[in-house]
């Protein structure tokens, strides 16, 4: 196990936030190298995860300092309480889906971090990030946890497959 996950306070927090026993369902990186790191379109992770109830979260660990210039994650406050919105192919390489409708970026919170800080976001919190235009990398290590009681939602899987089919039929 990654050492900081053995921290009992963090384990207790994750369990409380997923409303049950946490299971790790994925580990990934979102890396933005200096000057060329791409942006991530606004989305909700549960459009990919398709879990019901949506008791799923991501622990996002900063492997570098995150500044306004190197592509911080930005969150729409309270959006996790407003259900899953429609997603469509984003056309952005490496990020299949984005929200079908634009978000009001005025009410966003920008997550500026020091190396080693963590973010925790709910799977239905709308979030996005801009390209890295700075001289400094922005690497993030992500771990996704769900409560062991969550299940694949057939309706959400259908929506996911419909969006995927659109992606496969659109010209690259
Ligand atoms: O690291 C980023 O820029 C975006 C992270 C993200 O989209 C996610 O955690 O799902």
Short mmCIF file of N, CA and C and ligand atoms in Angstrom, two decimals:
data_model
loop_
_atom_site.label_atom_id
_atom_site.label_comp_id
_atom_site.label_asym_id
_atom_site.label_seq_id
_atom_site.Cartn_x
_atom_site.Cartn_y
_atom_site.Cartn_z
N UNK A 1 0.84 -1.21 0.00
CA UNK A 1 0.00 0.00 0.00
C UNK A 1 0.88 1.26 0.00
N UNK A 2 0.41 2.30 -0.67
CA UNK A 2 1.15 3.57 -0.67
C UNK A 2 1.19 4.08 0.77
N UNK A 3 2.42 4.39 1.34
CA UNK A 3 2.55 4.65 2.77
C UNK A 3 1.55 5.64 3.35
N UNK A 4 1.28 6.77 2.67
CA UNK A 4 0.42 7.76 3.35
C UNK A 4 -1.01 7.24 3.51
N UNK A 5 -1.37 6.21 2.71
CA UNK A 5 -2.72 5.66 2.86
C UNK A 5 -2.85 4.83 4.14
N UNK A 6 -1.70 4.53 4.78
CA UNK A 6 -1.76 3.79 6.05
C UNK A 6 -2.10 4.73 7.21
N UNK A 7 -2.13 6.02 6.93
CA UNK A 7 -2.49 7.00 7.95
C UNK A 7 -3.94 6.76 8.37
N UNK A 8 -4.13 6.45 9.67
CA UNK A 8 -5.47 6.03 10.09
C UNK A 8 -6.49 7.16 9.99
N UNK A 9 -6.03 8.42 10.14
CA UNK A 9 -6.99 9.54 10.02
C UNK A 9 -7.50 9.64 8.59
N UNK A 10 -6.57 9.42 7.62
CA UNK A 10 -6.99 9.48 6.22
C UNK A 10 -7.93 8.31 5.90
N UNK A 11 -7.61 7.13 6.43
CA UNK A 11 -8.49 5.97 6.19
C UNK A 11 -9.89 6.23 6.75
N UNK A 12 -9.92 6.81 7.95
CA UNK A 12 -11.22 7.10 8.58
C UNK A 12 -12.01 8.12 7.76
N UNK A 13 -11.29 9.13 7.26
CA UNK A 13 -11.95 10.17 6.45
C UNK A 13 -12.51 9.57 5.16
N UNK A 14 -11.71 8.75 4.49
CA UNK A 14 -12.17 8.16 3.22
C UNK A 14 -13.40 7.28 3.48
N UNK A 15 -13.35 6.49 4.56
CA UNK A 15 -14.49 5.60 4.88
C UNK A 15 -15.74 6.43 5.13
N UNK A 16 -15.58 7.55 5.86
CA UNK A 16 -16.76 8.39 6.15
C UNK A 16 -17.31 9.00 4.86
N UNK A 17 -16.42 9.39 3.97
CA UNK A 17 -16.88 10.07 2.75
C UNK A 17 -17.51 9.11 1.75
N UNK A 18 -17.10 7.83 1.76
CA UNK A 18 -17.74 6.87 0.84
C UNK A 18 -18.87 6.10 1.54
N UNK A 19 -19.18 6.52 2.77
CA UNK A 19 -20.31 5.91 3.51
C UNK A 19 -20.17 4.41 3.68
N UNK A 20 -18.93 3.92 3.89
CA UNK A 20 -18.77 2.47 4.09
C UNK A 20 -17.32 2.07 3.97
N UNK A 21 -17.11 0.78 3.78
CA UNK A 21 -15.74 0.27 3.67
C UNK A 21 -15.16 0.65 2.31
N UNK A 22 -14.02 1.37 2.29
CA UNK A 22 -13.48 1.81 1.00
C UNK A 22 -12.76 0.68 0.25
N UNK A 23 -12.99 0.62 -1.05
CA UNK A 23 -12.24 -0.28 -1.93
C UNK A 23 -11.56 0.60 -2.96
N UNK A 24 -10.27 0.34 -3.20
CA UNK A 24 -9.57 1.12 -4.23
C UNK A 24 -9.97 0.57 -5.60
N UNK A 25 -10.53 1.43 -6.47
CA UNK A 25 -10.94 0.93 -7.78
C UNK A 25 -10.08 1.44 -8.92
N UNK A 26 -9.01 2.19 -8.57
CA UNK A 26 -8.13 2.62 -9.65
C UNK A 26 -7.03 3.55 -9.16
N UNK A 27 -5.91 3.49 -9.84
CA UNK A 27 -4.79 4.40 -9.57
C UNK A 27 -4.38 4.95 -10.93
N UNK A 28 -4.23 6.26 -11.03
CA UNK A 28 -3.88 6.84 -12.32
C UNK A 28 -3.05 8.11 -12.11
N UNK A 29 -2.51 8.62 -13.20
CA UNK A 29 -1.79 9.90 -13.09
C UNK A 29 -2.41 10.88 -14.07
N UNK A 30 -2.42 12.14 -13.70
CA UNK A 30 -2.77 13.23 -14.61
C UNK A 30 -1.53 14.13 -14.63
N UNK A 31 -0.74 13.96 -15.66
CA UNK A 31 0.55 14.65 -15.71
C UNK A 31 0.53 15.75 -16.76
N UNK A 32 0.99 16.92 -16.34
CA UNK A 32 1.08 18.04 -17.28
C UNK A 32 2.54 18.48 -17.31
N UNK A 33 3.30 18.02 -18.31
CA UNK A 33 4.69 18.47 -18.41
C UNK A 33 4.75 19.98 -18.68
N UNK A 34 5.86 20.60 -18.33
CA UNK A 34 6.04 22.04 -18.54
C UNK A 34 5.76 22.40 -19.99
N UNK A 35 5.03 23.49 -20.18
CA UNK A 35 4.73 24.13 -21.48
C UNK A 35 3.77 23.35 -22.38
N UNK A 36 3.74 22.02 -22.29
CA UNK A 36 2.93 21.26 -23.27
C UNK A 36 1.79 20.46 -22.64
N UNK A 37 1.66 20.50 -21.31
CA UNK A 37 0.60 19.71 -20.66
C UNK A 37 -0.77 20.21 -21.09
N UNK A 38 -1.65 19.29 -21.48
CA UNK A 38 -2.94 19.72 -22.01
C UNK A 38 -3.96 19.95 -20.90
N UNK A 39 -5.07 20.61 -21.26
CA UNK A 39 -6.15 20.85 -20.31
C UNK A 39 -7.09 19.67 -20.23
N UNK A 40 -7.95 19.70 -19.22
CA UNK A 40 -8.96 18.65 -19.03
C UNK A 40 -10.32 19.35 -19.07
N UNK A 41 -11.22 18.92 -19.96
CA UNK A 41 -12.52 19.60 -20.06
C UNK A 41 -13.40 19.36 -18.84
N UNK A 42 -14.37 20.24 -18.57
CA UNK A 42 -15.26 20.04 -17.41
C UNK A 42 -15.99 18.70 -17.51
N UNK A 43 -15.96 17.97 -16.42
CA UNK A 43 -16.62 16.65 -16.40
C UNK A 43 -16.90 16.24 -14.96
N UNK A 44 -17.70 15.16 -14.84
CA UNK A 44 -17.92 14.50 -13.55
C UNK A 44 -17.39 13.07 -13.70
N UNK A 45 -16.60 12.63 -12.75
CA UNK A 45 -15.95 11.32 -12.89
C UNK A 45 -16.96 10.18 -12.98
N UNK A 46 -18.14 10.37 -12.40
CA UNK A 46 -19.09 9.26 -12.40
C UNK A 46 -19.67 8.99 -13.80
N UNK A 47 -19.42 9.91 -14.75
CA UNK A 47 -19.80 9.61 -16.14
C UNK A 47 -18.95 8.44 -16.65
N UNK A 48 -17.75 8.28 -16.07
CA UNK A 48 -16.88 7.14 -16.42
C UNK A 48 -17.13 5.96 -15.47
N UNK A 49 -17.27 6.27 -14.17
CA UNK A 49 -17.33 5.18 -13.17
C UNK A 49 -18.69 4.48 -13.16
N UNK A 50 -19.76 5.24 -13.41
CA UNK A 50 -21.14 4.68 -13.48
C UNK A 50 -21.53 3.94 -12.20
N UNK A 51 -21.24 4.53 -11.03
CA UNK A 51 -21.53 3.86 -9.76
C UNK A 51 -22.77 4.44 -9.10
N UNK A 52 -23.55 3.56 -8.50
CA UNK A 52 -24.78 3.93 -7.81
C UNK A 52 -24.82 3.22 -6.46
N UNK A 53 -25.04 3.83 -5.33
CA UNK A 53 -25.08 5.27 -5.17
C UNK A 53 -23.70 5.85 -5.47
N UNK A 54 -23.63 7.17 -5.67
CA UNK A 54 -22.35 7.76 -6.08
C UNK A 54 -21.39 7.98 -4.90
N UNK A 55 -21.14 6.90 -4.15
CA UNK A 55 -20.24 6.99 -2.99
C UNK A 55 -18.82 6.64 -3.42
N UNK A 56 -18.27 7.53 -4.22
CA UNK A 56 -16.95 7.32 -4.83
C UNK A 56 -16.19 8.64 -4.77
N UNK A 57 -14.90 8.56 -4.49
CA UNK A 57 -14.10 9.79 -4.44
C UNK A 57 -12.72 9.54 -5.02
N UNK A 58 -12.06 10.65 -5.33
CA UNK A 58 -10.67 10.60 -5.81
C UNK A 58 -9.77 11.34 -4.84
N UNK A 59 -8.67 10.69 -4.46
CA UNK A 59 -7.61 11.36 -3.69
C UNK A 59 -6.56 11.77 -4.72
N UNK A 60 -6.33 13.06 -4.83
CA UNK A 60 -5.43 13.62 -5.85
C UNK A 60 -4.20 14.15 -5.11
N UNK A 61 -3.05 13.54 -5.37
CA UNK A 61 -1.83 13.90 -4.64
C UNK A 61 -0.93 14.75 -5.53
N UNK A 62 -0.54 15.93 -5.03
CA UNK A 62 0.33 16.82 -5.81
C UNK A 62 1.77 16.33 -5.73
N UNK A 63 2.33 15.97 -6.88
CA UNK A 63 3.74 15.56 -6.91
C UNK A 63 4.65 16.76 -7.20
N UNK A 64 4.01 17.89 -7.51
CA UNK A 64 4.73 19.17 -7.73
C UNK A 64 3.90 20.27 -7.08
N UNK A 65 4.51 21.43 -6.88
CA UNK A 65 3.69 22.59 -6.49
C UNK A 65 2.72 22.87 -7.63
N UNK A 66 1.48 23.24 -7.26
CA UNK A 66 0.47 23.56 -8.29
C UNK A 66 0.16 25.05 -8.19
N UNK A 67 0.40 25.74 -9.29
CA UNK A 67 0.30 27.21 -9.31
C UNK A 67 -0.80 27.62 -10.29
N UNK A 68 -1.17 28.92 -10.34
CA UNK A 68 -2.19 29.33 -11.31
C UNK A 68 -1.75 29.07 -12.75
N UNK A 69 -0.44 28.99 -12.99
CA UNK A 69 0.05 28.87 -14.37
C UNK A 69 0.23 27.44 -14.85
N UNK A 70 0.36 26.47 -13.93
CA UNK A 70 0.68 25.12 -14.45
C UNK A 70 -0.52 24.16 -14.48
N UNK A 71 -1.72 24.74 -14.49
CA UNK A 71 -2.91 23.91 -14.75
C UNK A 71 -3.53 23.30 -13.53
N UNK A 72 -3.89 24.13 -12.51
CA UNK A 72 -4.53 23.58 -11.30
C UNK A 72 -5.90 22.99 -11.61
N UNK A 73 -6.32 22.02 -10.78
CA UNK A 73 -7.69 21.52 -10.89
C UNK A 73 -8.63 22.60 -10.36
N UNK A 74 -9.75 22.79 -11.04
CA UNK A 74 -10.74 23.79 -10.64
C UNK A 74 -12.07 23.09 -10.44
N UNK A 75 -12.76 23.46 -9.35
CA UNK A 75 -13.99 22.77 -8.95
C UNK A 75 -15.18 23.73 -8.93
N UNK A 76 -16.34 23.19 -9.29
CA UNK A 76 -17.59 23.94 -9.15
C UNK A 76 -18.22 23.58 -7.82
N UNK A 77 -18.19 24.51 -6.87
CA UNK A 77 -18.66 24.23 -5.52
C UNK A 77 -20.11 23.74 -5.52
N UNK A 78 -20.38 22.68 -4.77
CA UNK A 78 -21.76 22.20 -4.59
C UNK A 78 -22.27 21.34 -5.74
N UNK A 79 -21.48 21.21 -6.82
CA UNK A 79 -22.00 20.51 -8.01
C UNK A 79 -22.21 19.02 -7.76
N UNK A 80 -21.58 18.47 -6.72
CA UNK A 80 -21.75 17.03 -6.43
C UNK A 80 -23.17 16.72 -5.95
N UNK A 81 -23.91 17.79 -5.59
CA UNK A 81 -25.27 17.55 -5.06
C UNK A 81 -26.34 17.71 -6.13
N UNK A 82 -25.92 17.93 -7.36
CA UNK A 82 -26.91 18.26 -8.40
C UNK A 82 -27.07 17.18 -9.44
N UNK A 83 -26.66 15.95 -9.12
CA UNK A 83 -26.85 14.82 -10.03
C UNK A 83 -25.83 14.79 -11.15
N UNK A 84 -25.96 13.74 -11.95
CA UNK A 84 -25.02 13.57 -13.06
C UNK A 84 -25.58 14.27 -14.30
N UNK A 85 -24.76 15.12 -14.91
CA UNK A 85 -25.22 15.82 -16.12
C UNK A 85 -24.85 15.01 -17.36
N UNK A 86 -25.43 15.41 -18.48
CA UNK A 86 -25.12 14.71 -19.73
C UNK A 86 -23.68 14.99 -20.17
N UNK A 87 -23.01 13.93 -20.61
CA UNK A 87 -21.64 14.06 -21.13
C UNK A 87 -21.62 13.64 -22.60
N UNK A 88 -20.73 14.29 -23.36
CA UNK A 88 -20.57 13.94 -24.78
C UNK A 88 -19.06 13.86 -25.06
N UNK A 89 -18.68 13.31 -26.21
CA UNK A 89 -17.24 13.25 -26.52
C UNK A 89 -16.63 14.63 -26.49
N UNK A 90 -15.46 14.75 -25.86
CA UNK A 90 -14.88 16.09 -25.67
C UNK A 90 -13.99 16.51 -26.83
N UNK A 91 -13.50 15.53 -27.59
CA UNK A 91 -12.56 15.87 -28.67
C UNK A 91 -11.17 16.21 -28.15
N UNK A 92 -10.98 16.12 -26.83
CA UNK A 92 -9.66 16.43 -26.25
C UNK A 92 -8.91 15.12 -26.04
N UNK A 93 -7.74 15.01 -26.66
CA UNK A 93 -6.97 13.76 -26.59
C UNK A 93 -6.72 13.36 -25.13
N UNK A 94 -7.01 12.12 -24.81
CA UNK A 94 -6.75 11.63 -23.45
C UNK A 94 -7.89 11.88 -22.48
N UNK A 95 -8.90 12.63 -22.91
CA UNK A 95 -10.06 12.95 -22.04
C UNK A 95 -11.33 12.72 -22.84
N UNK A 96 -11.83 11.50 -22.82
CA UNK A 96 -12.90 11.18 -23.75
C UNK A 96 -14.13 12.07 -23.62
N UNK A 97 -14.59 12.29 -22.38
CA UNK A 97 -15.88 12.96 -22.22
C UNK A 97 -15.75 14.33 -21.56
N UNK A 98 -16.73 15.18 -21.92
CA UNK A 98 -16.86 16.47 -21.24
C UNK A 98 -18.35 16.73 -21.06
N UNK A 99 -18.68 17.71 -20.23
CA UNK A 99 -20.09 18.06 -20.05
C UNK A 99 -20.67 18.56 -21.38
N UNK A 100 -21.91 18.15 -21.65
CA UNK A 100 -22.55 18.56 -22.91
C UNK A 100 -22.79 20.08 -22.91
N UNK A 101 -23.06 20.65 -21.72
CA UNK A 101 -23.33 22.10 -21.66
C UNK A 101 -22.21 22.81 -20.91
N UNK A 102 -21.96 24.05 -21.29
CA UNK A 102 -20.88 24.83 -20.66
C UNK A 102 -21.18 25.07 -19.19
N UNK A 103 -20.14 25.23 -18.38
CA UNK A 103 -20.35 25.52 -16.97
C UNK A 103 -20.06 27.00 -16.70
N UNK A 104 -20.64 27.47 -15.60
CA UNK A 104 -20.42 28.85 -15.20
C UNK A 104 -19.10 28.91 -14.44
N UNK A 105 -18.04 29.31 -15.13
CA UNK A 105 -16.70 29.24 -14.53
C UNK A 105 -16.46 30.37 -13.53
N UNK A 106 -17.46 31.24 -13.33
CA UNK A 106 -17.29 32.33 -12.37
C UNK A 106 -17.23 31.78 -10.94
N UNK A 107 -18.00 30.69 -10.69
CA UNK A 107 -18.09 30.21 -9.31
C UNK A 107 -17.15 29.04 -9.03
N UNK A 108 -15.98 29.03 -9.66
CA UNK A 108 -15.07 27.91 -9.43
C UNK A 108 -14.09 28.19 -8.30
N UNK A 109 -13.63 27.10 -7.66
CA UNK A 109 -12.54 27.18 -6.69
C UNK A 109 -11.31 26.56 -7.33
N UNK A 110 -10.20 27.28 -7.26
CA UNK A 110 -8.96 26.84 -7.91
C UNK A 110 -8.07 26.20 -6.84
N UNK A 111 -7.63 24.97 -7.09
CA UNK A 111 -6.86 24.23 -6.07
C UNK A 111 -5.36 24.46 -6.24
N UNK A 112 -4.86 25.49 -5.56
CA UNK A 112 -3.42 25.75 -5.57
C UNK A 112 -2.80 24.96 -4.43
N UNK A 113 -1.72 24.23 -4.71
CA UNK A 113 -1.21 23.26 -3.75
C UNK A 113 0.30 23.34 -3.64
N UNK A 114 0.78 22.82 -2.51
CA UNK A 114 2.22 22.58 -2.40
C UNK A 114 2.43 21.10 -2.63
N UNK A 115 3.62 20.80 -3.15
CA UNK A 115 3.98 19.40 -3.38
C UNK A 115 3.68 18.58 -2.12
N UNK A 116 2.97 17.48 -2.27
CA UNK A 116 2.64 16.63 -1.11
C UNK A 116 1.24 16.88 -0.57
N UNK A 117 0.64 18.02 -0.93
CA UNK A 117 -0.75 18.27 -0.52
C UNK A 117 -1.67 17.29 -1.26
N UNK A 118 -2.86 17.05 -0.66
CA UNK A 118 -3.84 16.24 -1.39
C UNK A 118 -5.16 17.00 -1.52
N UNK A 119 -5.87 16.63 -2.59
CA UNK A 119 -7.26 17.05 -2.78
C UNK A 119 -8.11 15.80 -2.67
N UNK A 120 -9.35 15.95 -2.23
CA UNK A 120 -10.30 14.84 -2.31
C UNK A 120 -11.54 15.38 -2.99
N UNK A 121 -11.94 14.74 -4.10
CA UNK A 121 -13.19 15.20 -4.71
C UNK A 121 -14.16 14.05 -4.94
N UNK A 122 -15.45 14.42 -4.79
CA UNK A 122 -16.57 13.48 -4.99
C UNK A 122 -16.71 13.19 -6.48
N UNK A 123 -17.22 12.00 -6.80
CA UNK A 123 -17.29 11.60 -8.22
C UNK A 123 -18.31 12.37 -9.03
N UNK A 124 -19.12 13.23 -8.37
CA UNK A 124 -20.05 14.03 -9.17
C UNK A 124 -19.75 15.52 -9.05
N UNK A 125 -18.58 15.85 -8.49
CA UNK A 125 -18.15 17.25 -8.48
C UNK A 125 -17.63 17.61 -9.88
N UNK A 126 -18.18 18.67 -10.45
CA UNK A 126 -17.70 19.11 -11.77
C UNK A 126 -16.32 19.74 -11.59
N UNK A 127 -15.38 19.28 -12.42
CA UNK A 127 -14.02 19.84 -12.33
C UNK A 127 -13.36 19.83 -13.71
N UNK A 128 -12.30 20.62 -13.81
CA UNK A 128 -11.58 20.76 -15.08
C UNK A 128 -10.23 21.39 -14.78
N UNK A 129 -9.36 21.44 -15.78
CA UNK A 129 -8.10 22.16 -15.59
C UNK A 129 -7.62 22.71 -16.93
N UNK A 130 -6.84 23.79 -16.85
CA UNK A 130 -6.33 24.46 -18.05
C UNK A 130 -4.99 23.83 -18.45
N UNK A 131 -4.54 24.09 -19.68
CA UNK A 131 -3.21 23.59 -20.08
C UNK A 131 -2.11 24.18 -19.20
N UNK A 132 -0.98 23.49 -19.16
CA UNK A 132 0.18 24.00 -18.42
C UNK A 132 1.01 24.87 -19.37
N UNK A 133 0.96 26.18 -19.13
CA UNK A 133 1.72 27.09 -20.01
C UNK A 133 3.00 27.56 -19.31
N UNK A 134 3.34 26.96 -18.19
CA UNK A 134 4.48 27.44 -17.40
C UNK A 134 5.75 26.64 -17.72
N UNK A 135 6.81 27.03 -17.06
CA UNK A 135 8.09 26.32 -17.23
C UNK A 135 8.22 25.17 -16.24
N UNK A 136 7.16 24.90 -15.49
CA UNK A 136 7.25 23.90 -14.41
C UNK A 136 6.23 22.79 -14.63
N UNK A 137 6.63 21.54 -14.37
CA UNK A 137 5.67 20.43 -14.54
C UNK A 137 4.59 20.46 -13.45
N UNK A 138 3.49 19.79 -13.76
CA UNK A 138 2.43 19.59 -12.75
C UNK A 138 1.97 18.15 -12.86
N UNK A 139 2.52 17.34 -11.97
CA UNK A 139 2.18 15.91 -11.99
C UNK A 139 1.27 15.60 -10.82
N UNK A 140 0.24 14.81 -11.10
CA UNK A 140 -0.69 14.41 -10.04
C UNK A 140 -0.85 12.90 -10.03
N UNK A 141 -0.87 12.32 -8.83
CA UNK A 141 -1.12 10.89 -8.65
C UNK A 141 -2.52 10.75 -8.06
N UNK A 142 -3.35 9.93 -8.68
CA UNK A 142 -4.76 9.85 -8.26
C UNK A 142 -5.11 8.43 -7.82
N UNK A 143 -5.85 8.35 -6.73
CA UNK A 143 -6.38 7.05 -6.27
C UNK A 143 -7.88 7.19 -6.10
N UNK A 144 -8.60 6.25 -6.67
CA UNK A 144 -10.07 6.31 -6.64
C UNK A 144 -10.59 5.25 -5.68
N UNK A 145 -11.46 5.67 -4.76
CA UNK A 145 -12.06 4.75 -3.78
C UNK A 145 -13.58 4.79 -3.91
N UNK A 146 -14.18 3.60 -3.82
CA UNK A 146 -15.64 3.53 -3.73
C UNK A 146 -16.01 2.79 -2.46
N UNK A 147 -17.23 3.04 -1.97
CA UNK A 147 -17.73 2.22 -0.88
C UNK A 147 -18.01 0.82 -1.44
N UNK A 148 -17.77 -0.20 -0.62
CA UNK A 148 -17.92 -1.56 -1.18
C UNK A 148 -19.37 -1.87 -1.56
N UNK A 149 -20.32 -1.03 -1.11
CA UNK A 149 -21.73 -1.25 -1.43
C UNK A 149 -22.14 -0.69 -2.79
N UNK A 150 -21.28 0.09 -3.47
CA UNK A 150 -21.72 0.69 -4.74
C UNK A 150 -21.75 -0.37 -5.84
N UNK A 151 -22.58 -0.09 -6.86
CA UNK A 151 -22.73 -1.06 -7.95
C UNK A 151 -22.75 -0.33 -9.28
N UNK A 152 -22.42 -1.07 -10.34
CA UNK A 152 -22.57 -0.51 -11.68
C UNK A 152 -24.04 -0.19 -11.92
N UNK A 153 -24.32 1.01 -12.44
CA UNK A 153 -25.70 1.37 -12.78
C UNK A 153 -25.92 1.06 -14.26
N UNK A 154 -26.88 0.18 -14.59
CA UNK A 154 -27.12 -0.13 -16.01
C UNK A 154 -27.48 1.12 -16.83
N UNK A 155 -28.26 2.04 -16.23
CA UNK A 155 -28.66 3.25 -16.98
C UNK A 155 -27.43 4.12 -17.27
N UNK A 156 -26.57 4.27 -16.27
CA UNK A 156 -25.39 5.11 -16.48
C UNK A 156 -24.42 4.45 -17.46
N UNK A 157 -24.34 3.12 -17.40
CA UNK A 157 -23.48 2.39 -18.36
C UNK A 157 -24.01 2.59 -19.78
N UNK A 158 -25.35 2.58 -19.93
CA UNK A 158 -25.94 2.81 -21.26
C UNK A 158 -25.54 4.20 -21.77
N UNK A 159 -25.67 5.22 -20.89
CA UNK A 159 -25.31 6.58 -21.30
C UNK A 159 -23.83 6.64 -21.68
N UNK A 160 -23.00 5.94 -20.90
CA UNK A 160 -21.56 5.89 -21.18
C UNK A 160 -21.31 5.28 -22.57
N UNK A 161 -21.99 4.16 -22.84
CA UNK A 161 -21.76 3.49 -24.12
C UNK A 161 -22.30 4.31 -25.28
N UNK A 162 -23.40 5.05 -25.04
CA UNK A 162 -23.93 5.93 -26.11
C UNK A 162 -22.91 7.03 -26.43
N UNK A 163 -22.32 7.61 -25.40
CA UNK A 163 -21.33 8.68 -25.62
C UNK A 163 -20.09 8.11 -26.31
N UNK A 164 -19.70 6.89 -25.92
CA UNK A 164 -18.54 6.25 -26.55
C UNK A 164 -18.79 5.98 -28.03
N UNK A 165 -20.02 5.55 -28.32
CA UNK A 165 -20.34 5.23 -29.72
C UNK A 165 -20.25 6.51 -30.57
N UNK A 166 -20.73 7.63 -30.00
CA UNK A 166 -20.63 8.91 -30.71
C UNK A 166 -19.17 9.24 -31.00
N UNK A 167 -18.31 8.93 -30.00
CA UNK A 167 -16.89 9.25 -30.13
C UNK A 167 -16.25 8.43 -31.24
N UNK A 168 -16.66 7.14 -31.27
CA UNK A 168 -16.05 6.26 -32.28
C UNK A 168 -16.53 6.61 -33.69
N UNK A 169 -17.75 7.22 -33.79
CA UNK A 169 -18.26 7.53 -35.13
C UNK A 169 -17.82 8.92 -35.61
N UNK A 170 -17.24 9.74 -34.68
CA UNK A 170 -16.86 11.10 -35.12
C UNK A 170 -15.46 11.05 -35.73
N UNK A 171 -15.20 11.90 -36.77
CA UNK A 171 -13.89 11.88 -37.44
C UNK A 171 -12.79 12.33 -36.48
N UNK A 172 -11.61 11.69 -36.54
CA UNK A 172 -10.52 12.07 -35.61
C UNK A 172 -9.69 13.21 -36.18
O1 LIG B 1 -5.51 16.56 -12.85
C1 LIG B 1 -6.28 17.18 -13.59
O2 LIG B 1 -5.94 18.16 -14.21
C2 LIG B 1 -7.69 16.73 -13.73
C3 LIG B 1 -8.06 15.62 -12.79
C4 LIG B 1 -9.31 14.96 -13.18
O3 LIG B 1 -9.93 15.26 -14.17
C5 LIG B 1 -9.87 13.90 -12.33
O4 LIG B 1 -9.43 13.72 -11.21
O5 LIG B 1 -10.81 13.25 -12.81
#
